[in-house]
Coordinates of C-alpha atoms in Angstrom, one line a residue:
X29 CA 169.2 104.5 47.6
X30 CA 167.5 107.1 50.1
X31 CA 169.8 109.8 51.4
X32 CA 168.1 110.6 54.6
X33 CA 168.3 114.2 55.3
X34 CA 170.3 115.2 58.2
X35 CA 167.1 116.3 60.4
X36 CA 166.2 113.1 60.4
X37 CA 169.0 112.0 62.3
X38 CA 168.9 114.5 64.9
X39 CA 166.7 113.9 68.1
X40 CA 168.1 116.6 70.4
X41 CA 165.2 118.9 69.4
X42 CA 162.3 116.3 68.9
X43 CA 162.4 115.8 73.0
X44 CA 162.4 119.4 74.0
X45 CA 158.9 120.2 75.6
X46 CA 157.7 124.0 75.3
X47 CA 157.8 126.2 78.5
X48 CA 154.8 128.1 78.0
X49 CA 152.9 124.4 77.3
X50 CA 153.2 123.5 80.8
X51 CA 153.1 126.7 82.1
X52 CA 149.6 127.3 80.5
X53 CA 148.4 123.9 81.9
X54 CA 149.5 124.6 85.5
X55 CA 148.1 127.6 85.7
X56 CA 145.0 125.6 85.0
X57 CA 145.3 123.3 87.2
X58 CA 145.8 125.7 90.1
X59 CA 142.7 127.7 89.3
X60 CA 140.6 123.9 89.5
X61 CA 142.7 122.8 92.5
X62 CA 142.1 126.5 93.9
X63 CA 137.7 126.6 93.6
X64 CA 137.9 122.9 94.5
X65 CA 138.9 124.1 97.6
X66 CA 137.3 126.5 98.4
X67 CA 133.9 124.6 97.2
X68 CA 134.5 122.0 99.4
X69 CA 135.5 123.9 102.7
X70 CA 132.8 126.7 102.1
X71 CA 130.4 125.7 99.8
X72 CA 129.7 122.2 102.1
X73 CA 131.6 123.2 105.2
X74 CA 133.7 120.1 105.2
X75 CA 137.3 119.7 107.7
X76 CA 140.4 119.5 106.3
X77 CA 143.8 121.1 105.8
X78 CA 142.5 124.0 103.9
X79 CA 145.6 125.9 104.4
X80 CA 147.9 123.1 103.9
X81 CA 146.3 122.5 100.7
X82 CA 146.7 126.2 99.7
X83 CA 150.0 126.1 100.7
X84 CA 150.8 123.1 97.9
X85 CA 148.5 125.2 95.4
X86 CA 150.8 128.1 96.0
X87 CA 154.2 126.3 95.2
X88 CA 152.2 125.8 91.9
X89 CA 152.0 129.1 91.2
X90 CA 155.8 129.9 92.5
X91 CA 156.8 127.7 90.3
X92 CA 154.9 129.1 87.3
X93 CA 156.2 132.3 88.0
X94 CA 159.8 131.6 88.3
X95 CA 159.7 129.5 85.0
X96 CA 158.2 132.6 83.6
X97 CA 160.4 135.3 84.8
X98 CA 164.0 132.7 84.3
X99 CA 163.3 131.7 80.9
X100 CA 161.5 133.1 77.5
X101 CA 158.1 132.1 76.9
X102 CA 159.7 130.3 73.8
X103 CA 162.2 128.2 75.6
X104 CA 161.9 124.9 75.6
X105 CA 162.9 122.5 78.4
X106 CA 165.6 119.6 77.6
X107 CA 164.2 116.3 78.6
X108 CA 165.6 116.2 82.3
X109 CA 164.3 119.3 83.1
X110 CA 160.8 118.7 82.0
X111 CA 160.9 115.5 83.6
X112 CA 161.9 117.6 86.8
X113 CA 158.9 119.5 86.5
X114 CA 156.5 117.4 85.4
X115 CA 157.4 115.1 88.8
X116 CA 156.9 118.0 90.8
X117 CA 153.4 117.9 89.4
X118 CA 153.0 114.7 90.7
X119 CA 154.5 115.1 94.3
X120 CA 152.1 118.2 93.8
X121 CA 149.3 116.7 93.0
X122 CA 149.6 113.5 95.7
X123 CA 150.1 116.0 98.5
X124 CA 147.0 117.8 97.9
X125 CA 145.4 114.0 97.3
X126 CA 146.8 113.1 101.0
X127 CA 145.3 116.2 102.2
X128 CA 141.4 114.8 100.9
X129 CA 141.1 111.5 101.0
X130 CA 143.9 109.5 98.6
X131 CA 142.4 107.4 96.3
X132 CA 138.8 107.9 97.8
X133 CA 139.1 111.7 96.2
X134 CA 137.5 111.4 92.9
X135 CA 140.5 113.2 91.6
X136 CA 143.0 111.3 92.0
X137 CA 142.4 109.8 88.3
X138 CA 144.5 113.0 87.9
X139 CA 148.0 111.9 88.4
X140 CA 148.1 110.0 85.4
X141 CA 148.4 113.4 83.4
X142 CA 151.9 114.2 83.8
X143 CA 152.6 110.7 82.7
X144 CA 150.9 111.5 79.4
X145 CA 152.0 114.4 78.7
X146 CA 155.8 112.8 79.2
X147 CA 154.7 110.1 76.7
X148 CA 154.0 112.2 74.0
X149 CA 157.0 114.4 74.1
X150 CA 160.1 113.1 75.9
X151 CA 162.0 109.8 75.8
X152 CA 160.8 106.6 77.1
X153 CA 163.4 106.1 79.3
X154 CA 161.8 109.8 81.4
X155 CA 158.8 108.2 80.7
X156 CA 159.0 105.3 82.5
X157 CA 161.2 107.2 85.4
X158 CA 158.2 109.6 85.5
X159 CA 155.2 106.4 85.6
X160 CA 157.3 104.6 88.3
X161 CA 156.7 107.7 90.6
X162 CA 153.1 107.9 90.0
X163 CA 152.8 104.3 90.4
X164 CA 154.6 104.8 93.6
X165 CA 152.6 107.7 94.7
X166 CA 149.3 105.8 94.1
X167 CA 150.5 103.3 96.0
X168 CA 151.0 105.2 98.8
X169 CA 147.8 106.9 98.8
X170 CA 146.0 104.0 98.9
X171 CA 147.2 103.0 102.4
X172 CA 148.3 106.2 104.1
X173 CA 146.1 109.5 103.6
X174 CA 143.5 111.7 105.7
X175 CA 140.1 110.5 105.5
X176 CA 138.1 111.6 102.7
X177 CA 136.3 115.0 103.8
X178 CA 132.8 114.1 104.5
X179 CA 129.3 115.7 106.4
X180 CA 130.3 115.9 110.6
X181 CA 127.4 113.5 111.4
X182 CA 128.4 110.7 109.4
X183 CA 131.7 108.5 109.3
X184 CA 132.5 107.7 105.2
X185 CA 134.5 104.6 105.4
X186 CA 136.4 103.4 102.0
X187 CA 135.9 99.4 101.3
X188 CA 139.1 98.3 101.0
X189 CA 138.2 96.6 97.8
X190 CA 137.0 99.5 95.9
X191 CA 140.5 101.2 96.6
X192 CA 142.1 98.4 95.6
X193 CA 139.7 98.9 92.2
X194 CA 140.8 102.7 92.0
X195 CA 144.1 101.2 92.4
X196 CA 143.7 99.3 89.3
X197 CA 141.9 101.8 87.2
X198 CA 144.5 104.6 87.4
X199 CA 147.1 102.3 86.7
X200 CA 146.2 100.9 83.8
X201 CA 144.6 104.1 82.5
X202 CA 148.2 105.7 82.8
X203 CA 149.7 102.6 81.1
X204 CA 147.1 102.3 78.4
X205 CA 147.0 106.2 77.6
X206 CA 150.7 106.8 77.9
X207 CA 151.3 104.4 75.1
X208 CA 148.7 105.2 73.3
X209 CA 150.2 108.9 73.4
X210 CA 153.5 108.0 72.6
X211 CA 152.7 105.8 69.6
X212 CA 150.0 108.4 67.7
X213 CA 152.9 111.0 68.7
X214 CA 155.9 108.6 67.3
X215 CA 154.0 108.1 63.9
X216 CA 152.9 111.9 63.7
X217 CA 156.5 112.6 64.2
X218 CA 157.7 109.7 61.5
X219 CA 154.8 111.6 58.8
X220 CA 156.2 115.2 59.2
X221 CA 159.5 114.2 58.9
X222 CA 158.9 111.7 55.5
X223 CA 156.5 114.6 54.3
X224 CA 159.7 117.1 54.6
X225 CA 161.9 114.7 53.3
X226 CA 159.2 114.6 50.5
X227 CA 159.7 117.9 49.8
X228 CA 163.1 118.0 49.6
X229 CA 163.5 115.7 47.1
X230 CA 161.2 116.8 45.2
X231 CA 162.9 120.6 45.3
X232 CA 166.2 118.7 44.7
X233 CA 164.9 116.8 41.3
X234 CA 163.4 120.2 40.3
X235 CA 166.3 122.0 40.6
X236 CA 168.0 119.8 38.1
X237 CA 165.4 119.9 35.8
X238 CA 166.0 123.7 35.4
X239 CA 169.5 123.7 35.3
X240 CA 169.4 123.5 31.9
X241 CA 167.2 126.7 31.9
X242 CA 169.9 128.6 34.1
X243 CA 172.7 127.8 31.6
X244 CA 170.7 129.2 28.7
X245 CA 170.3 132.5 30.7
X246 CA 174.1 132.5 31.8
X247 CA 175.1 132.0 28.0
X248 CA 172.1 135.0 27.5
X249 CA 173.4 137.4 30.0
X250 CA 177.5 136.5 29.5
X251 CA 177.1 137.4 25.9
X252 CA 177.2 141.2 25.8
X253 CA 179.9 141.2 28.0
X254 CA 182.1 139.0 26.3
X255 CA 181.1 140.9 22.7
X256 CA 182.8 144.2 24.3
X257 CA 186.1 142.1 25.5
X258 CA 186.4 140.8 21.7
X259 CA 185.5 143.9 20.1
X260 CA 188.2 146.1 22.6
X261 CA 190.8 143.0 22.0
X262 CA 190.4 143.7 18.4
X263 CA 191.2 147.3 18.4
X264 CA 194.1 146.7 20.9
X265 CA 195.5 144.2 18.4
X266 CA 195.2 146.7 15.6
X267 CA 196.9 149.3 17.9
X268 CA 199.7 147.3 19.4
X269 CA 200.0 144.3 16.4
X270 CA 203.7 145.9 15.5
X271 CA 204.8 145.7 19.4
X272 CA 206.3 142.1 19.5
X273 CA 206.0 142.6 23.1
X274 CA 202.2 142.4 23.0
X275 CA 201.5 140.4 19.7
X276 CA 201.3 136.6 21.0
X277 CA 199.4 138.0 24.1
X278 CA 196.4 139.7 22.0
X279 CA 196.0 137.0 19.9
X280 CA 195.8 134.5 22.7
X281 CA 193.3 137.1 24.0
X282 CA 191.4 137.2 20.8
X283 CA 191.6 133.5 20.6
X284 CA 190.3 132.6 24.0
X285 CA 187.2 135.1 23.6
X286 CA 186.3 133.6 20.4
X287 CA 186.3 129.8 21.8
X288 CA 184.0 131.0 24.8
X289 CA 181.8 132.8 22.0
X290 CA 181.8 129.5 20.9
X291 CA 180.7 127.8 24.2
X292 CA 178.3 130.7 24.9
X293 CA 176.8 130.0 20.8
X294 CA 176.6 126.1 21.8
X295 CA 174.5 126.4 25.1
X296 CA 172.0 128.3 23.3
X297 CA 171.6 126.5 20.4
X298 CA 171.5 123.1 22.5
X299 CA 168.7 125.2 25.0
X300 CA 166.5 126.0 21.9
X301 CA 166.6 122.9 20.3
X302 CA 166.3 120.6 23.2
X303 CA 163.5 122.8 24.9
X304 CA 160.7 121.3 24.1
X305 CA 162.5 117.9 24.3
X306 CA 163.4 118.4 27.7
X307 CA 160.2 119.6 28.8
X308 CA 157.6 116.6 27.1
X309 CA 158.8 113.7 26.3
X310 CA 156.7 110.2 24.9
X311 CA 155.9 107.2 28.0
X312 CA 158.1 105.1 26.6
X313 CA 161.5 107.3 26.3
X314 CA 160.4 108.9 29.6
X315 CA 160.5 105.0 31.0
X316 CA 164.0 104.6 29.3
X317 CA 165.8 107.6 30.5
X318 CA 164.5 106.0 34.0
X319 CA 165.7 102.7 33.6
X320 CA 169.2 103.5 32.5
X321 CA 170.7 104.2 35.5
X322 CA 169.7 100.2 36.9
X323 CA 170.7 98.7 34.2
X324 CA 174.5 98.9 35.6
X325 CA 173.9 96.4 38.3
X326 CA 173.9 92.5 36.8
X327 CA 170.3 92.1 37.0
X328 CA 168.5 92.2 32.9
X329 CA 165.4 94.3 32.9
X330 CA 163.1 94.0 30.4
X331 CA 160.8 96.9 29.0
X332 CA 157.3 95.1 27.3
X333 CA 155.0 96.9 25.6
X334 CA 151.4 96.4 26.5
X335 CA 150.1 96.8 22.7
X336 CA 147.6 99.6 21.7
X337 CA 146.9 101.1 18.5
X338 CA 146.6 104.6 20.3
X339 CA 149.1 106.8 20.1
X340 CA 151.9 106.6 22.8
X341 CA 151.2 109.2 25.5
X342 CA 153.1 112.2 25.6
X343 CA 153.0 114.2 29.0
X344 CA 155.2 116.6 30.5
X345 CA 158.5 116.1 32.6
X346 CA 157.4 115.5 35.7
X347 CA 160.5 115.3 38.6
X348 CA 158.4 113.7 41.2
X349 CA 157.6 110.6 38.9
X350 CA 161.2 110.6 37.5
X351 CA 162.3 110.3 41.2
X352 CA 158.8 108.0 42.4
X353 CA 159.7 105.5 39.3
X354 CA 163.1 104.9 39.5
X355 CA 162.6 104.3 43.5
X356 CA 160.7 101.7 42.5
X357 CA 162.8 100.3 40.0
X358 CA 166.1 100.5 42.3
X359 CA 163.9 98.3 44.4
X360 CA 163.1 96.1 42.0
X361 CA 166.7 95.7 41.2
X362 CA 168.0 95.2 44.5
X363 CA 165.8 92.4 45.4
X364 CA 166.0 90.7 41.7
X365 CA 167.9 87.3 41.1
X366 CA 168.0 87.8 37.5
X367 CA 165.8 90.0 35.6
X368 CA 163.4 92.8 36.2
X369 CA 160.3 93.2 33.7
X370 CA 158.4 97.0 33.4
X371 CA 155.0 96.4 31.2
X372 CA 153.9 99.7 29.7
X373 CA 150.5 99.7 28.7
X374 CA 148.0 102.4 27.4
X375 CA 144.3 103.0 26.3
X376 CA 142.0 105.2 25.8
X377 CA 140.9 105.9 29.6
X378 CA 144.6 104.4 31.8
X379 CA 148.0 104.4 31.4
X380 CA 149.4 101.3 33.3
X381 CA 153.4 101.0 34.0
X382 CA 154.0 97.4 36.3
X383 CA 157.6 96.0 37.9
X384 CA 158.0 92.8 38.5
X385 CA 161.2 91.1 40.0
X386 CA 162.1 87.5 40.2
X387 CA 163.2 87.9 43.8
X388 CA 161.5 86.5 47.1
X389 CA 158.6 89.0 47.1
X390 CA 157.4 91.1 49.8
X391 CA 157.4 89.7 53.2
X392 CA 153.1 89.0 54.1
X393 CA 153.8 91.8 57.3
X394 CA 156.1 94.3 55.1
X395 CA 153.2 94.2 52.3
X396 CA 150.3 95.3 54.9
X397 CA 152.7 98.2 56.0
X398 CA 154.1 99.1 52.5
X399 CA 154.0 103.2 52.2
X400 CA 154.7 103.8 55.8
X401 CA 157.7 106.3 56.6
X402 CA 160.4 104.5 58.3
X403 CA 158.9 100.9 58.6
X404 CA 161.2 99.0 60.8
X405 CA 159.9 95.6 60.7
X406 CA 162.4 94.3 58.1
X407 CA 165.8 92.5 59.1
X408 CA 168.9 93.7 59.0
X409 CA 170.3 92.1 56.2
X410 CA 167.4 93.5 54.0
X411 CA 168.2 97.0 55.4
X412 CA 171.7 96.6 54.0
X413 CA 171.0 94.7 50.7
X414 CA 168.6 97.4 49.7
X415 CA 168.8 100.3 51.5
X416 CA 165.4 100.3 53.7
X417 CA 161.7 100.3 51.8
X418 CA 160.8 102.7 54.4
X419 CA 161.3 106.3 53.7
X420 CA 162.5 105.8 49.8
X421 CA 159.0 103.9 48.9
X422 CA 157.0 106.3 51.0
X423 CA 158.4 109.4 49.4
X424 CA 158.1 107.7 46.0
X425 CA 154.6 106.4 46.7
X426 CA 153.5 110.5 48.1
X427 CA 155.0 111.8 44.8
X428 CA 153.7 109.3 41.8
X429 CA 150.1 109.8 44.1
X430 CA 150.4 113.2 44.1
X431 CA 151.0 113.1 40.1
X432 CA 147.4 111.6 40.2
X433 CA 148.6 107.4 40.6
X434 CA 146.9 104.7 42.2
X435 CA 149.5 102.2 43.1
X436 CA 149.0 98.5 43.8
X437 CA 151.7 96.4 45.8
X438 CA 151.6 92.6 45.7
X439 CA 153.2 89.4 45.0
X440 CA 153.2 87.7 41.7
X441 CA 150.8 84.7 41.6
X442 CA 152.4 81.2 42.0
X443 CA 154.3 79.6 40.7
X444 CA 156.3 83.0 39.9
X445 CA 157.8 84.1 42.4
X446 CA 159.1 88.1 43.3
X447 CA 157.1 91.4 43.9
X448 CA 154.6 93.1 41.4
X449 CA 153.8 96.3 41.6
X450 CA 151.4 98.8 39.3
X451 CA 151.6 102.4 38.6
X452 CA 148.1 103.5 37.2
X453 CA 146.8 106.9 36.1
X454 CA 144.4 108.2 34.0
X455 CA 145.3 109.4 30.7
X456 CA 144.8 112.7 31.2
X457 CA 146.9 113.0 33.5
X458 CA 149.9 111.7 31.4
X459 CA 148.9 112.6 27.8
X460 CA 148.9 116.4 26.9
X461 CA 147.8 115.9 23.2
X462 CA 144.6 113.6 24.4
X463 CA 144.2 110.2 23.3
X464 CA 142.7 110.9 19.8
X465 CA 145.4 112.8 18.8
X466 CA 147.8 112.3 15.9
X467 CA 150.1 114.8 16.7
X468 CA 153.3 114.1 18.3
X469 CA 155.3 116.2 21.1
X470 CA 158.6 115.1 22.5
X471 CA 158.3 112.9 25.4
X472 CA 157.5 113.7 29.5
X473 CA 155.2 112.7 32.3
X474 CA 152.9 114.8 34.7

């Protein structure tokens, strides 16, 4: 079963928008509110509140600058702050929309940008709190603002229709973007956490391949040290061997130094024998050493050999399909009734491992989202029985893919029933001798 890795559990940083990111885009937006301005009022000499409206541009900046000077330009803003300033971008925003028109001013399309930005970063719940305010404040605008600044001569009247359209419009543009924001952001989210947790797993299996390396260099480097504590216990038994007082002390001494010579002499010995072994090993051992572990659980698996008169492939001990392999098998087992069947079969050009299970299969909308991280659309009592198909198969399917697999996930043609799924790659990849060899290695995979 998956161990999910403790960052995955904690949200408390995943909703914490950076400081400097709205900073950066207010600042924007009071240099575009600012020559709007002053375009309108002096580049076509139109009436309105210009100082009014400077005056709203200005608490912009204020606020820029306080954020600036209070907090680092690394901080980043818990989720109730950033709400808080986001919907005073808002209240920002409609004023200034008041000010010009409402929902006549071509700009008003605007105040669906804090909503997005909230969608993409904070919790749905600030979210929401943030789109009913800019709901409300289109709502407003759309029956109580000045008139739209227009030429002295001529009186611009809004149908009430095509407000009611612009109504419309920047609603469902805020609804329709923010979810679209929040779902590409929840799966972007979901990937760099599986690809961590990726990672990590694969750093944990390598790790234990080289343990046996690191015992080999303790027994190495413990050796002289342990030579000089035998050779001085010698000479102190020689000096005090007469002393009753010291003799059954030395020659525990002497004893205990030999026995971890002895340890030490065994750790080598088993290090340069096993070497190779550890490092290669043939398809078919490598597929044992992964099946052992299941075969505790009640449910028969059956290893068949798909019949060549090549040589077995021998690769090199590869972690991440140790770890990608058995994932699949433990899923295999866990759905299982009775027995669990693993064909191994080789050529020339492919080496083919398949898992079938006797069990109910995969559900038709689990198979169409197999390999995504975290996939939530399977019940509870699956999630129990077998631990999730989410995060475990993704990690295993990124590893045995990045090992050069293709992998195939179906169900097995009627009347059988239970999953099938193939592990392919091409020999190469798996055999270091080559398929025309004669020669044999000790067994691995990569």
């Amino acid at each position: 079963m998956t161990v999910f890795p403790p960052f995955l559990e904690d949200q408390s940083l995943r909703h914490r928008l950076r400081l400097q990111t709205l900073t950066r885009l207010r600042w924007l937006a009071v240099v575009g509110q600012s020559l709007a301005v002053v375009v309108i009022a002096h580049g076509y000499g139109f009436d309105f509140p210009e100082v009014i409206c400077f005056a709203l541009i200005a608490c912009s900046a204020c606020l820029n600058v306080f954020l600036s000077v209070r907090f680092p330009a690394a901080h980043r803003l818990p989720p109730l702050g950033a709400m808080t300033v986001l919907s005073f971008d808002v209240l920002q925003l409609s004023g200034l929309l008041f000010m010009t028109g409402g929902l006549a001013n071509p700009f008003s399309v605007l105040l669906c940008v804090p909503v997005i930005i909230s969608s993409a970063s904070q919790p749905v719940r600030h979210t929401v709190g943030l789109g009913a305010l800019s709901v409300a404040a289109v709502t407003l605008l759309a029956f109580y603002s000045l008139p739209l600044p227009w030429y002295p001569d001529s009186d611009f009247q809004v149908p009430f229709l095509l407000t009611v359209g612009v109504w419309i419009a920047i609603v469902s543009t805020t609804v329709f973007a923010a979810v679209y924001a929040y779902q590409v952001s929840a799966e972007a989210t979901q990937l760099a956490d599986a690809l961590v947790a990726t990672e990590l797993v694969l750093q944990r299996e390598q790790h234990i391949s080289a343990l046996d390396g690191l015992a080999a260099a303790a027994a190495h480097e413990l050796g002289t040290p342990l030579a000089t504590i035998s050779v001085v216990a010698r000479e102190m038994e020689k000096a005090l061997a007469s002393d009753p007082r010291f003799a059954d002390d030395l020659m525990l001494l002497r004893s205990q130094s030999e026995r971890c010579r002895d340890i030490l002499r065994r750790l080598t010995t088993l290090s340069t024998e096993d070497e190779v072994h550890m490092a290669r090993l043939p398809l078919g051992s490598l597929i044992e050493e992964i099946i052992a572990p299941h075969r505790e659980f009640g449910i028969a698996i059956e290893v068949v050999s798909g019949g060549s008169d090549l040589r077995e492939p021998v690769g090199r001990r590869n972690p991440g399909i140790i770890f990608g392999l058995g994932n699949l098998i433990e899923n295999a087992v866990d759905f299982a009734t009775d027995q669990v069947t693993v064909t191994v079969s080789h050529d020339a050009d492919r080496v083919s491992i398949t898992i079938d299970d006797d069990g109910p299969g995969f559900a038709p909308d689990v198979l169409t989202q197999i390999g995504v991280p975290f996939m939530n659309r399977r019940n509870r009592m699956d999630r129990e029985k077998a631990g999730g198909l989410g995060l475990g198969l993704f990690i295993a399917k990124t590893l045995l893919e990045r090992s050069g697999a293709s992998l195939t996930f179906a169900n097995r043609a009627l009347p059988a029933t239970g999953a099938h799924v193939e592990v392919a790659w091409p020999r190469e990849k798996m055999d270091l001798l080559g398929a025309n060899s004669n020669g044999y290695a000790p067994v691995g995979t990569g």
